[in-house]
């Protein structure tokens, strides 16, 4: 099953190069060149993972991460940065980021993180489905 990824970065050249590399690894990639556009796409469809640039104009990655996690706490988010501080990394992890990778991200390391994100998402979905089935079974007098 191919991973469904949303890549959010204001650097258009990076966005197209990275999405091509991910597509070459059989991932379904949707791109957004701003945090606002990315938030709209997350509201419209489901993704296995969101790859999010930390430094963007208008709204940075930390602010975007907060909004993403408020809307969907189970969303798997991996932050990318060209110049991360330890403080930003710690804040991102506290807010629920799966990881923080430095740019230029090694495609193999990023692919491994995406596969981890997809596996985590599948476990969360399975648990929710089991809970729903248990509630249905408990309320029906079969």
PDB file of N, CA and C in Angstrom, residues 38 41 44 50 58 67-68 71 96 102 108 117 132:
ATOM      1  N   UNK A  38      -1.701  24.197   2.999  1.00  0.00           N
ATOM      2  CA  UNK A  38      -1.556  22.884   3.616  1.00  0.00           C
ATOM      3  C   UNK A  38      -2.693  22.557   4.572  1.00  0.00           C
ATOM      4  N   UNK A  41      -5.766  21.623   2.654  1.00  0.00           N
ATOM      5  CA  UNK A  41      -5.689  20.275   2.086  1.00  0.00           C
ATOM      6  C   UNK A  41      -5.903  19.210   3.160  1.00  0.00           C
ATOM      7  N   UNK A  44      -9.500  18.816   3.787  1.00  0.00           N
ATOM      8  CA  UNK A  44     -10.237  18.213   2.677  1.00  0.00           C
ATOM      9  C   UNK A  44     -10.017  16.710   2.521  1.00  0.00           C
ATOM     10  N   UNK A  50       2.302  14.133   7.188  1.00  0.00           N
ATOM     11  CA  UNK A  50       2.505  15.491   6.688  1.00  0.00           C
ATOM     12  C   UNK A  50       3.972  15.835   6.920  1.00  0.00           C
ATOM     13  N   UNK A  58       4.481  34.063   6.799  1.00  0.00           N
ATOM     14  CA  UNK A  58       3.079  34.068   7.247  1.00  0.00           C
ATOM     15  C   UNK A  58       2.901  33.255   8.511  1.00  0.00           C
ATOM     16  N   UNK A  67      -1.964  23.886  14.970  1.00  0.00           N
ATOM     17  CA  UNK A  67      -3.296  23.857  14.349  1.00  0.00           C
ATOM     18  C   UNK A  67      -3.616  22.461  13.822  1.00  0.00           C
ATOM     19  N   UNK A  68      -2.644  21.826  13.165  1.00  0.00           N
ATOM     20  CA  UNK A  68      -2.851  20.472  12.639  1.00  0.00           C
ATOM     21  C   UNK A  68      -3.221  19.506  13.761  1.00  0.00           C
ATOM     22  N   UNK A  71      -6.763  20.075  15.180  1.00  0.00           N
ATOM     23  CA  UNK A  71      -7.795  19.533  14.286  1.00  0.00           C
ATOM     24  C   UNK A  71      -7.790  18.007  14.271  1.00  0.00           C
ATOM     25  N   UNK A  96       3.783  17.144  19.549  1.00  0.00           N
ATOM     26  CA  UNK A  96       3.344  15.902  18.935  1.00  0.00           C
ATOM     27  C   UNK A  96       3.939  15.574  17.585  1.00  0.00           C
ATOM     28  N   UNK A 102      16.783  17.576   9.454  1.00  0.00           N
ATOM     29  CA  UNK A 102      17.442  18.732   8.839  1.00  0.00           C
ATOM     30  C   UNK A 102      17.445  18.628   7.328  1.00  0.00           C
ATOM     31  N   UNK A 108      16.332   8.504   2.146  1.00  0.00           N
ATOM     32  CA  UNK A 108      16.158   7.192   2.788  1.00  0.00           C
ATOM     33  C   UNK A 108      15.701   7.340   4.236  1.00  0.00           C
ATOM     34  N   UNK A 117       5.400   6.554  10.252  1.00  0.00           N
ATOM     35  CA  UNK A 117       4.179   7.355  10.400  1.00  0.00           C
ATOM     36  C   UNK A 117       2.967   6.587   9.895  1.00  0.00           C
ATOM     37  N   UNK A 132     -15.057   1.011  18.360  1.00  0.00           N
ATOM     38  CA  UNK A 132     -16.378   1.204  17.767  1.00  0.00           C
ATOM     39  C   UNK A 132     -17.139  -0.119  17.728  1.00  0.00           C
TER      40      UNK A 132
END
